[in-house]
Amino acid sequence: MNITTPFDDFGSLVFDEKLMEERLPNPVYKTWKQTVAKEGTLDRPTADAIAHAMKRWALEKGATHFTHWFQPMTGSTAEKHDSFIEPGADGQPLTRFSGKSLIKGEPDASSFPSGGLRATFEARGYTYWDCTSPAFIKDGILCIPTVFVSYNGESLDKKAPLLKSMEAISKAATRVVNIFGDKEVKTCVPVVGLEQEYFLVDKKLYEKRLDLKLTGRTLFGASAPKGQELDDHYFGSIPQRVSAFMKEVNHELWKLGIYAKAEHNEVAPAQFELAPIYSNTNIAVDQNQLTMDILKKVANKHGLACLLHEKPFAGINGSGKHNNYSIVTDNGQNLYSPGDKPAENIRFLVFICAFIKAVDTYPELLRMSSSGAGNDHRLGANEAPPAIISIYLGSYIEDILFSIYKEKEITSTKIDNSFNPVSGLSYIPHDNTDRNRTSPVAFTGNKFEFRMLGSSLSAAIANIVLNTINAEVLNEIADELEGIKYIQDIREKALAICKDIIKNHKRIIFSGDGYSSQWVEEAAKRGLPNIKSFIESVSSLTDEKAIKLFTSLNIYSEKELYARTEILSEQYIKTIEIETKTLTKMAKNEILPAMTKELKFYGETACSLKDVKIDYVNKMIDEISTIITSTNDTLEELKTTIESLDSIGDTHEKGVKYYYEVCPLMLKVREQIDKYEKIASKEIYTLPTYTDLLYSLD
Ligand code: ADP
Ligand code: MG
């Protein structure tokens, strides 16, 4: 009997390792494997053979075009399609896909931001195949994951530095692992699982809100009478419409070989989460980009709009992208896994301490890497990690570290497995970490969960930073340990290093309530940076410490770092400009006319009532006319403020001014509109409200 399951076509749209083994001549497959393991290089005949097999497979799957799929510094992905078909010598059409086309592309992509790395007269940029990330078919196009670099070899994308940082962490971690005796380990790989949060709203309502369409968030809107106070949405039953949508999303992801695993309602109404199983960082980042793409496309098919913005609605939770991070050796050991007796597992303690030192040395970079204009509304908004970086270890690991530091007896060296809440179960898996949702970085059993990352962002930069800062510290540790002859001496020295790290970096460890105002004060006392805005954190990329870090590990050149600062600042300004223009347009074309109509209604009512004086009517006239004046005045102020900033030449400085001078004015306009919305009559004010938008899915 032929039983079909929803998983039968898992990976059917990916040219993965298994397919390569099946379809490639064995020597070709072996050369590819060696290239991936960095033990060899790909020659022309091998590339031709892989390209040929890839083309055959893609054509069988109905693909007509191929593209070099890359991740420019816009934060999204880019593709330019070329068809497989071309005229043959005899004039008959034939399909062709050469090794050269597989390996190298020259997209005419001169409009992507380069931060000055490409002068307009030298607009050439090249894409090169990332042979460690599998090719896949999307919308009938064979997509080849590639890096994007300039003619001079400077990286113009997010993948090239990510791959370099993976190499750096692999080398550094392997050094440490080898020192502790595991000599057969040759490489390590950082693995990542990205939990993606998002909102869904009815497409018809979405269409009526220009702000949602153009900026991804509501620029105004009074709170719905019911928010998330009852916590009744969280983990609740999934509405049928959403369930059909999720089913299709999962199926699309599975076909692409993405292990979509968990799905549930999130805290806010209309908010959901999707978590895949972790994979090598570059693949996880690629797959997350695909996931965001699929979420949007499938939503559209179901009459829904998927909002990936960090804060689509004020007053309720925003969305993040939790970045679960660990490092795994080539023989499958997770270096953050504490084992049964973590207190005696010195290698584990070294990796944990290295992480602590790395984060405490470069908190500004982590803050920067996880943010954008959108995340400014989320971080520190009392439902998301604050903008202050701290690490939550859980009391168990924390106790062990502090006992090393204070040279105290460690009270419990073994994980307690005696708790059994249900009789009859002989095996209960246990976690050695409790949870603290308020912490931006938390150790969760055998991985670090970085929760600051914004939902709409590419996870590349955050992981470039995590890899690089950890590589630096692990290299320092390896420098100190290499050359010590006896394992006992290595262990003792390593323990002393851990002790030192805890002494010097314990300020970053915090297990209390990260949402509280006391923590803000306490963090200031500890000297932890609290960078208010994303734009201010951008300059951390080019401070002396960061330049030294990135250039010494060969991740970014100084020029590339300056280019990135420029691009991020420029993008920030553009985002705010789009928001101000959208807000102004909506205010002038839709809201002020509604307010005026409303005023006219009450004015005419007052007139028609003549001698009958009704306080309510007069009060409404006063209130609405005050709101109209204030809205209009603030819009004028917004316009003149933006004009006054126009002459600032330094992009970053201009961005900071936008944050401190333009953003507050947008909020002021919003306040007026929200005030009006609360008293507006339904007949006159027709834009979808928060109640409409958040409760439209059932
Ligand atoms: P929780 O957030 O409750 O710990 P999960 O166990 O579901 O939830 O993990 C969340 C994400 O972390 C998933 O994407 C999962 O694949 C990923 N993950 C689990 N273990 C690791 C690990 N060792 N390294 C990196 N990511 C991991
Ligand atoms: Mg989680």
PDB file of N, CA, C and O in Angstrom, residues 217 367 371-381 386-387 530-538 568-577 579-580 638 641-642 644-645 648 650-668:
ATOM      1  N   ARG A 217       4.341  49.350   9.496  1.00  0.00           N
ATOM      2  CA  ARG A 217       3.785  49.518  10.840  1.00  0.00           C
ATOM      3  C   ARG A 217       2.689  50.585  10.817  1.00  0.00           C
ATOM      4  O   ARG A 217       2.584  51.359   9.859  1.00  0.00           O
ATOM      5  N   ARG A 367      24.398  45.315  20.233  1.00  0.00           N
ATOM      6  CA  ARG A 367      23.245  46.223  20.203  1.00  0.00           C
ATOM      7  C   ARG A 367      22.986  46.680  18.762  1.00  0.00           C
ATOM      8  O   ARG A 367      21.860  46.669  18.285  1.00  0.00           O
ATOM      9  N   SER A 371      19.691  45.519  15.443  1.00  0.00           N
ATOM     10  CA  SER A 371      18.700  46.590  15.368  1.00  0.00           C
ATOM     11  C   SER A 371      18.564  47.230  14.001  1.00  0.00           C
ATOM     12  O   SER A 371      19.281  46.918  13.066  1.00  0.00           O
ATOM     13  N   GLY A 372      17.642  48.153  13.973  1.00  0.00           N
ATOM     14  CA  GLY A 372      17.337  48.946  12.802  1.00  0.00           C
ATOM     15  C   GLY A 372      16.319  49.961  13.281  1.00  0.00           C
ATOM     16  O   GLY A 372      15.965  49.955  14.471  1.00  0.00           O
ATOM     17  N   ALA A 373      15.838  50.794  12.358  1.00  0.00           N
ATOM     18  CA  ALA A 373      14.877  51.821  12.776  1.00  0.00           C
ATOM     19  C   ALA A 373      13.673  51.181  13.477  1.00  0.00           C
ATOM     20  O   ALA A 373      13.169  51.700  14.464  1.00  0.00           O
ATOM     21  N   GLY A 374      13.239  50.039  12.982  1.00  0.00           N
ATOM     22  CA  GLY A 374      12.043  49.400  13.524  1.00  0.00           C
ATOM     23  C   GLY A 374      12.217  48.889  14.935  1.00  0.00           C
ATOM     24  O   GLY A 374      11.316  48.995  15.769  1.00  0.00           O
ATOM     25  N   ASN A 375      13.394  48.348  15.232  1.00  0.00           N
ATOM     26  CA  ASN A 375      13.609  47.743  16.552  1.00  0.00           C
ATOM     27  C   ASN A 375      13.709  48.794  17.657  1.00  0.00           C
ATOM     28  O   ASN A 375      13.567  48.466  18.826  1.00  0.00           O
ATOM     29  N   ASP A 376      13.939  50.059  17.285  1.00  0.00           N
ATOM     30  CA  ASP A 376      13.965  51.132  18.283  1.00  0.00           C
ATOM     31  C   ASP A 376      12.643  51.218  19.040  1.00  0.00           C
ATOM     32  O   ASP A 376      12.594  51.597  20.200  1.00  0.00           O
ATOM     33  N   HIS A 377      11.555  50.873  18.358  1.00  0.00           N
ATOM     34  CA  HIS A 377      10.240  50.954  19.014  1.00  0.00           C
ATOM     35  C   HIS A 377       9.997  49.763  19.923  1.00  0.00           C
ATOM     36  O   HIS A 377       9.098  49.774  20.739  1.00  0.00           O
ATOM     37  N   ARG A 378      10.811  48.728  19.738  1.00  0.00           N
ATOM     38  CA  ARG A 378      10.575  47.486  20.481  1.00  0.00           C
ATOM     39  C   ARG A 378      11.494  47.352  21.687  1.00  0.00           C
ATOM     40  O   ARG A 378      11.043  47.051  22.782  1.00  0.00           O
ATOM     41  N   LEU A 379      12.793  47.588  21.475  1.00  0.00           N
ATOM     42  CA  LEU A 379      13.744  47.370  22.569  1.00  0.00           C
ATOM     43  C   LEU A 379      13.440  48.305  23.729  1.00  0.00           C
ATOM     44  O   LEU A 379      13.303  49.503  23.560  1.00  0.00           O
ATOM     45  N   GLY A 380      13.338  47.715  24.890  1.00  0.00           N
ATOM     46  CA  GLY A 380      13.096  48.520  26.079  1.00  0.00           C
ATOM     47  C   GLY A 380      11.664  49.004  26.185  1.00  0.00           C
ATOM     48  O   GLY A 380      11.341  49.822  27.027  1.00  0.00           O
ATOM     49  N   ALA A 381      10.789  48.500  25.327  1.00  0.00           N
ATOM     50  CA  ALA A 381       9.395  48.945  25.406  1.00  0.00           C
ATOM     51  C   ALA A 381       8.607  48.088  26.392  1.00  0.00           C
ATOM     52  O   ALA A 381       7.421  47.861  26.221  1.00  0.00           O
ATOM     53  N   PRO A 386      15.558  44.902  26.999  1.00  0.00           N
ATOM     54  CA  PRO A 386      15.975  46.299  27.011  1.00  0.00           C
ATOM     55  C   PRO A 386      17.177  46.499  26.099  1.00  0.00           C
ATOM     56  O   PRO A 386      17.781  45.538  25.634  1.00  0.00           O
ATOM     57  N   ALA A 387      17.513  47.758  25.856  1.00  0.00           N
ATOM     58  CA  ALA A 387      18.655  48.038  24.983  1.00  0.00           C
ATOM     59  C   ALA A 387      19.983  47.812  25.721  1.00  0.00           C
ATOM     60  O   ALA A 387      21.038  47.921  25.130  1.00  0.00           O
ATOM     61  N   ASN A 530      24.033  51.854  27.728  1.00  0.00           N
ATOM     62  CA  ASN A 530      22.612  51.820  27.435  1.00  0.00           C
ATOM     63  C   ASN A 530      22.381  52.743  26.245  1.00  0.00           C
ATOM     64  O   ASN A 530      22.082  53.918  26.406  1.00  0.00           O
ATOM     65  N   ILE A 531      22.590  52.200  25.067  1.00  0.00           N
ATOM     66  CA  ILE A 531      22.497  53.037  23.867  1.00  0.00           C
ATOM     67  C   ILE A 531      21.036  53.107  23.452  1.00  0.00           C
ATOM     68  O   ILE A 531      20.421  52.087  23.116  1.00  0.00           O
ATOM     69  N   LYS A 532      20.499  54.300  23.509  1.00  0.00           N
ATOM     70  CA  LYS A 532      19.061  54.474  23.338  1.00  0.00           C
ATOM     71  C   LYS A 532      18.562  54.099  21.947  1.00  0.00           C
ATOM     72  O   LYS A 532      17.528  53.468  21.795  1.00  0.00           O
ATOM     73  N   SER A 533      19.300  54.538  20.946  1.00  0.00           N
ATOM     74  CA  SER A 533      18.763  54.346  19.601  1.00  0.00           C
ATOM     75  C   SER A 533      19.709  53.506  18.747  1.00  0.00           C
ATOM     76  O   SER A 533      20.912  53.433  18.996  1.00  0.00           O
ATOM     77  N   PHE A 534      19.125  52.936  17.720  1.00  0.00           N
ATOM     78  CA  PHE A 534      19.924  52.169  16.770  1.00  0.00           C
ATOM     79  C   PHE A 534      20.979  53.063  16.119  1.00  0.00           C
ATOM     80  O   PHE A 534      22.147  52.704  16.031  1.00  0.00           O
ATOM     81  N   ILE A 535      20.552  54.235  15.685  1.00  0.00           N
ATOM     82  CA  ILE A 535      21.466  55.097  14.935  1.00  0.00           C
ATOM     83  C   ILE A 535      22.708  55.448  15.772  1.00  0.00           C
ATOM     84  O   ILE A 535      23.819  55.509  15.252  1.00  0.00           O
ATOM     85  N   GLU A 536      22.518  55.631  17.068  1.00  0.00           N
ATOM     86  CA  GLU A 536      23.692  55.929  17.896  1.00  0.00           C
ATOM     87  C   GLU A 536      24.619  54.718  18.011  1.00  0.00           C
ATOM     88  O   GLU A 536      25.821  54.871  18.182  1.00  0.00           O
ATOM     89  N   SER A 537      24.035  53.533  17.921  1.00  0.00           N
ATOM     90  CA  SER A 537      24.876  52.334  18.045  1.00  0.00           C
ATOM     91  C   SER A 537      25.686  52.064  16.772  1.00  0.00           C
ATOM     92  O   SER A 537      26.671  51.335  16.794  1.00  0.00           O
ATOM     93  N   VAL A 538      25.272  52.675  15.677  1.00  0.00           N
ATOM     94  CA  VAL A 538      25.937  52.411  14.396  1.00  0.00           C
ATOM     95  C   VAL A 538      27.419  52.797  14.427  1.00  0.00           C
ATOM     96  O   VAL A 538      28.272  52.120  13.847  1.00  0.00           O
ATOM     97  N   LEU A 568      24.159  51.968   6.794  1.00  0.00           N
ATOM     98  CA  LEU A 568      23.168  51.818   7.861  1.00  0.00           C
ATOM     99  C   LEU A 568      22.555  53.170   8.225  1.00  0.00           C
ATOM    100  O   LEU A 568      21.347  53.275   8.453  1.00  0.00           O
ATOM    101  N   SER A 569      23.392  54.207   8.259  1.00  0.00           N
ATOM    102  CA  SER A 569      22.878  55.542   8.595  1.00  0.00           C
ATOM    103  C   SER A 569      21.933  56.036   7.506  1.00  0.00           C
ATOM    104  O   SER A 569      20.862  56.581   7.786  1.00  0.00           O
ATOM    105  N   GLU A 570      22.345  55.799   6.277  1.00  0.00           N
ATOM    106  CA  GLU A 570      21.529  56.234   5.145  1.00  0.00           C
ATOM    107  C   GLU A 570      20.177  55.527   5.153  1.00  0.00           C
ATOM    108  O   GLU A 570      19.134  56.135   4.952  1.00  0.00           O
ATOM    109  N   GLN A 571      20.228  54.208   5.425  1.00  0.00           N
ATOM    110  CA  GLN A 571      18.980  53.446   5.451  1.00  0.00           C
ATOM    111  C   GLN A 571      18.069  53.938   6.566  1.00  0.00           C
ATOM    112  O   GLN A 571      16.861  54.000   6.421  1.00  0.00           O
ATOM    113  N   TYR A 572      18.684  54.272   7.695  1.00  0.00           N
ATOM    114  CA  TYR A 572      17.902  54.769   8.825  1.00  0.00           C
ATOM    115  C   TYR A 572      17.157  56.042   8.414  1.00  0.00           C
ATOM    116  O   TYR A 572      15.947  56.158   8.592  1.00  0.00           O
ATOM    117  N   ILE A 573      17.911  56.974   7.834  1.00  0.00           N
ATOM    118  CA  ILE A 573      17.304  58.250   7.432  1.00  0.00           C
ATOM    119  C   ILE A 573      16.184  58.018   6.423  1.00  0.00           C
ATOM    120  O   ILE A 573      15.086  58.566   6.545  1.00  0.00           O
ATOM    121  N   LYS A 574      16.447  57.153   5.457  1.00  0.00           N
ATOM    122  CA  LYS A 574      15.427  56.894   4.430  1.00  0.00           C
ATOM    123  C   LYS A 574      14.163  56.298   5.047  1.00  0.00           C
ATOM    124  O   LYS A 574      13.047  56.637   4.670  1.00  0.00           O
ATOM    125  N   THR A 575      14.370  55.377   6.008  1.00  0.00           N
ATOM    126  CA  THR A 575      13.204  54.763   6.658  1.00  0.00           C
ATOM    127  C   THR A 575      12.359  55.828   7.348  1.00  0.00           C
ATOM    128  O   THR A 575      11.127  55.851   7.206  1.00  0.00           O
ATOM    129  N   ILE A 576      13.032  56.703   8.086  1.00  0.00           N
ATOM    130  CA  ILE A 576      12.282  57.744   8.805  1.00  0.00           C
ATOM    131  C   ILE A 576      11.625  58.701   7.801  1.00  0.00           C
ATOM    132  O   ILE A 576      10.486  59.139   8.003  1.00  0.00           O
ATOM    133  N   GLU A 577      12.322  58.988   6.724  1.00  0.00           N
ATOM    134  CA  GLU A 577      11.730  59.889   5.724  1.00  0.00           C
ATOM    135  C   GLU A 577      10.467  59.292   5.102  1.00  0.00           C
ATOM    136  O   GLU A 577       9.476  59.984   4.932  1.00  0.00           O
ATOM    137  N   GLU A 579       8.542  57.216   6.517  1.00  0.00           N
ATOM    138  CA  GLU A 579       7.496  57.281   7.551  1.00  0.00           C
ATOM    139  C   GLU A 579       6.893  58.687   7.647  1.00  0.00           C
ATOM    140  O   GLU A 579       5.673  58.837   7.749  1.00  0.00           O
ATOM    141  N   THR A 580       7.750  59.695   7.625  1.00  0.00           N
ATOM    142  CA  THR A 580       7.200  61.062   7.758  1.00  0.00           C
ATOM    143  C   THR A 580       6.349  61.422   6.544  1.00  0.00           C
ATOM    144  O   THR A 580       5.294  62.028   6.679  1.00  0.00           O
ATOM    145  N   LEU A 638       7.169  69.547  11.484  1.00  0.00           N
ATOM    146  CA  LEU A 638       7.861  68.366  10.968  1.00  0.00           C
ATOM    147  C   LEU A 638       8.533  68.710   9.636  1.00  0.00           C
ATOM    148  O   LEU A 638       9.708  68.381   9.404  1.00  0.00           O
ATOM    149  N   THR A 641      11.459  71.119  10.160  1.00  0.00           N
ATOM    150  CA  THR A 641      12.589  70.456  10.833  1.00  0.00           C
ATOM    151  C   THR A 641      13.381  69.612   9.829  1.00  0.00           C
ATOM    152  O   THR A 641      14.607  69.669   9.789  1.00  0.00           O
ATOM    153  N   ILE A 642      12.661  68.838   9.024  1.00  0.00           N
ATOM    154  CA  ILE A 642      13.349  67.997   8.030  1.00  0.00           C
ATOM    155  C   ILE A 642      14.128  68.875   7.053  1.00  0.00           C
ATOM    156  O   ILE A 642      15.275  68.591   6.716  1.00  0.00           O
ATOM    157  N   SER A 644      15.389  71.748   7.648  1.00  0.00           N
ATOM    158  CA  SER A 644      16.551  72.357   8.315  1.00  0.00           C
ATOM    159  C   SER A 644      17.711  71.363   8.453  1.00  0.00           C
ATOM    160  O   SER A 644      18.854  71.752   8.633  1.00  0.00           O
ATOM    161  N   LEU A 645      17.385  70.057   8.386  1.00  0.00           N
ATOM    162  CA  LEU A 645      18.455  69.054   8.540  1.00  0.00           C
ATOM    163  C   LEU A 645      19.080  68.685   7.194  1.00  0.00           C
ATOM    164  O   LEU A 645      20.090  67.977   7.133  1.00  0.00           O
ATOM    165  N   ILE A 648      22.910  68.987   6.454  1.00  0.00           N
ATOM    166  CA  ILE A 648      23.951  68.266   7.208  1.00  0.00           C
ATOM    167  C   ILE A 648      24.629  67.254   6.276  1.00  0.00           C
ATOM    168  O   ILE A 648      23.964  66.382   5.706  1.00  0.00           O
ATOM    169  N   ASP A 650      27.233  65.063   7.032  1.00  0.00           N
ATOM    170  CA  ASP A 650      27.610  63.777   7.627  1.00  0.00           C
ATOM    171  C   ASP A 650      26.359  62.926   7.870  1.00  0.00           C
ATOM    172  O   ASP A 650      25.470  63.305   8.637  1.00  0.00           O
ATOM    173  N   THR A 651      26.300  61.779   7.179  1.00  0.00           N
ATOM    174  CA  THR A 651      25.075  60.968   7.210  1.00  0.00           C
ATOM    175  C   THR A 651      24.737  60.490   8.617  1.00  0.00           C
ATOM    176  O   THR A 651      23.575  60.490   9.025  1.00  0.00           O
ATOM    177  N   HIS A 652      25.774  60.072   9.352  1.00  0.00           N
ATOM    178  CA  HIS A 652      25.491  59.547  10.678  1.00  0.00           C
ATOM    179  C   HIS A 652      24.971  60.635  11.607  1.00  0.00           C
ATOM    180  O   HIS A 652      23.988  60.449  12.337  1.00  0.00           O
ATOM    181  N   GLU A 653      25.604  61.793  11.544  1.00  0.00           N
ATOM    182  CA  GLU A 653      25.177  62.926  12.376  1.00  0.00           C
ATOM    183  C   GLU A 653      23.727  63.309  12.033  1.00  0.00           C
ATOM    184  O   GLU A 653      22.905  63.559  12.920  1.00  0.00           O
ATOM    185  N   LYS A 654      23.442  63.289  10.756  1.00  0.00           N
ATOM    186  CA  LYS A 654      22.088  63.610  10.302  1.00  0.00           C
ATOM    187  C   LYS A 654      21.084  62.585  10.862  1.00  0.00           C
ATOM    188  O   LYS A 654      20.007  62.941  11.332  1.00  0.00           O
ATOM    189  N   GLY A 655      21.493  61.311  10.831  1.00  0.00           N
ATOM    190  CA  GLY A 655      20.631  60.248  11.354  1.00  0.00           C
ATOM    191  C   GLY A 655      20.303  60.464  12.821  1.00  0.00           C
ATOM    192  O   GLY A 655      19.154  60.316  13.247  1.00  0.00           O
ATOM    193  N   VAL A 656      21.319  60.837  13.595  1.00  0.00           N
ATOM    194  CA  VAL A 656      21.102  61.058  15.031  1.00  0.00           C
ATOM    195  C   VAL A 656      20.125  62.217  15.227  1.00  0.00           C
ATOM    196  O   VAL A 656      19.223  62.155  16.071  1.00  0.00           O
ATOM    197  N   LYS A 657      20.276  63.243  14.418  1.00  0.00           N
ATOM    198  CA  LYS A 657      19.340  64.384  14.505  1.00  0.00           C
ATOM    199  C   LYS A 657      17.920  63.922  14.160  1.00  0.00           C
ATOM    200  O   LYS A 657      16.958  64.363  14.769  1.00  0.00           O
ATOM    201  N   TYR A 658      17.797  63.053  13.177  1.00  0.00           N
ATOM    202  CA  TYR A 658      16.478  62.539  12.829  1.00  0.00           C
ATOM    203  C   TYR A 658      15.849  61.844  14.038  1.00  0.00           C
ATOM    204  O   TYR A 658      14.670  61.994  14.301  1.00  0.00           O
ATOM    205  N   TYR A 659      16.685  61.080  14.740  1.00  0.00           N
ATOM    206  CA  TYR A 659      16.144  60.357  15.893  1.00  0.00           C
ATOM    207  C   TYR A 659      15.657  61.333  16.963  1.00  0.00           C
ATOM    208  O   TYR A 659      14.573  61.168  17.524  1.00  0.00           O
ATOM    209  N   TYR A 660      16.464  62.352  17.253  1.00  0.00           N
ATOM    210  CA  TYR A 660      16.121  63.241  18.365  1.00  0.00           C
ATOM    211  C   TYR A 660      15.176  64.376  17.980  1.00  0.00           C
ATOM    212  O   TYR A 660      14.497  64.930  18.827  1.00  0.00           O
ATOM    213  N   GLU A 661      15.133  64.738  16.704  1.00  0.00           N
ATOM    214  CA  GLU A 661      14.293  65.884  16.348  1.00  0.00           C
ATOM    215  C   GLU A 661      13.078  65.514  15.501  1.00  0.00           C
ATOM    216  O   GLU A 661      12.006  66.087  15.678  1.00  0.00           O
ATOM    217  N   VAL A 662      13.242  64.558  14.602  1.00  0.00           N
ATOM    218  CA  VAL A 662      12.128  64.221  13.709  1.00  0.00           C
ATOM    219  C   VAL A 662      11.179  63.207  14.363  1.00  0.00           C
ATOM    220  O   VAL A 662       9.957  63.407  14.376  1.00  0.00           O
ATOM    221  N   CYS A 663      11.750  62.146  14.938  1.00  0.00           N
ATOM    222  CA  CYS A 663      10.894  61.093  15.514  1.00  0.00           C
ATOM    223  C   CYS A 663       9.918  61.621  16.578  1.00  0.00           C
ATOM    224  O   CYS A 663       8.741  61.248  16.562  1.00  0.00           O
ATOM    225  N   PRO A 664      10.372  62.499  17.496  1.00  0.00           N
ATOM    226  CA  PRO A 664       9.413  63.003  18.489  1.00  0.00           C
ATOM    227  C   PRO A 664       8.252  63.776  17.857  1.00  0.00           C
ATOM    228  O   PRO A 664       7.127  63.721  18.357  1.00  0.00           O
ATOM    229  N   LEU A 665       8.516  64.438  16.736  1.00  0.00           N
ATOM    230  CA  LEU A 665       7.426  65.179  16.087  1.00  0.00           C
ATOM    231  C   LEU A 665       6.416  64.227  15.454  1.00  0.00           C
ATOM    232  O   LEU A 665       5.211  64.480  15.467  1.00  0.00           O
ATOM    233  N   MET A 666       6.921  63.108  14.926  1.00  0.00           N
ATOM    234  CA  MET A 666       5.988  62.108  14.383  1.00  0.00           C
ATOM    235  C   MET A 666       5.072  61.597  15.494  1.00  0.00           C
ATOM    236  O   MET A 666       3.881  61.388  15.306  1.00  0.00           O
ATOM    237  N   LEU A 667       5.675  61.416  16.653  1.00  0.00           N
ATOM    238  CA  LEU A 667       4.894  60.941  17.806  1.00  0.00           C
ATOM    239  C   LEU A 667       3.843  61.966  18.216  1.00  0.00           C
ATOM    240  O   LEU A 667       2.730  61.611  18.608  1.00  0.00           O
ATOM    241  N   LYS A 668       4.234  63.234  18.115  1.00  0.00           N
ATOM    242  CA  LYS A 668       3.314  64.306  18.493  1.00  0.00           C
ATOM    243  C   LYS A 668       2.113  64.347  17.536  1.00  0.00           C
ATOM    244  O   LYS A 668       0.978  64.538  17.976  1.00  0.00           O
TER     245      LYS A 668
END
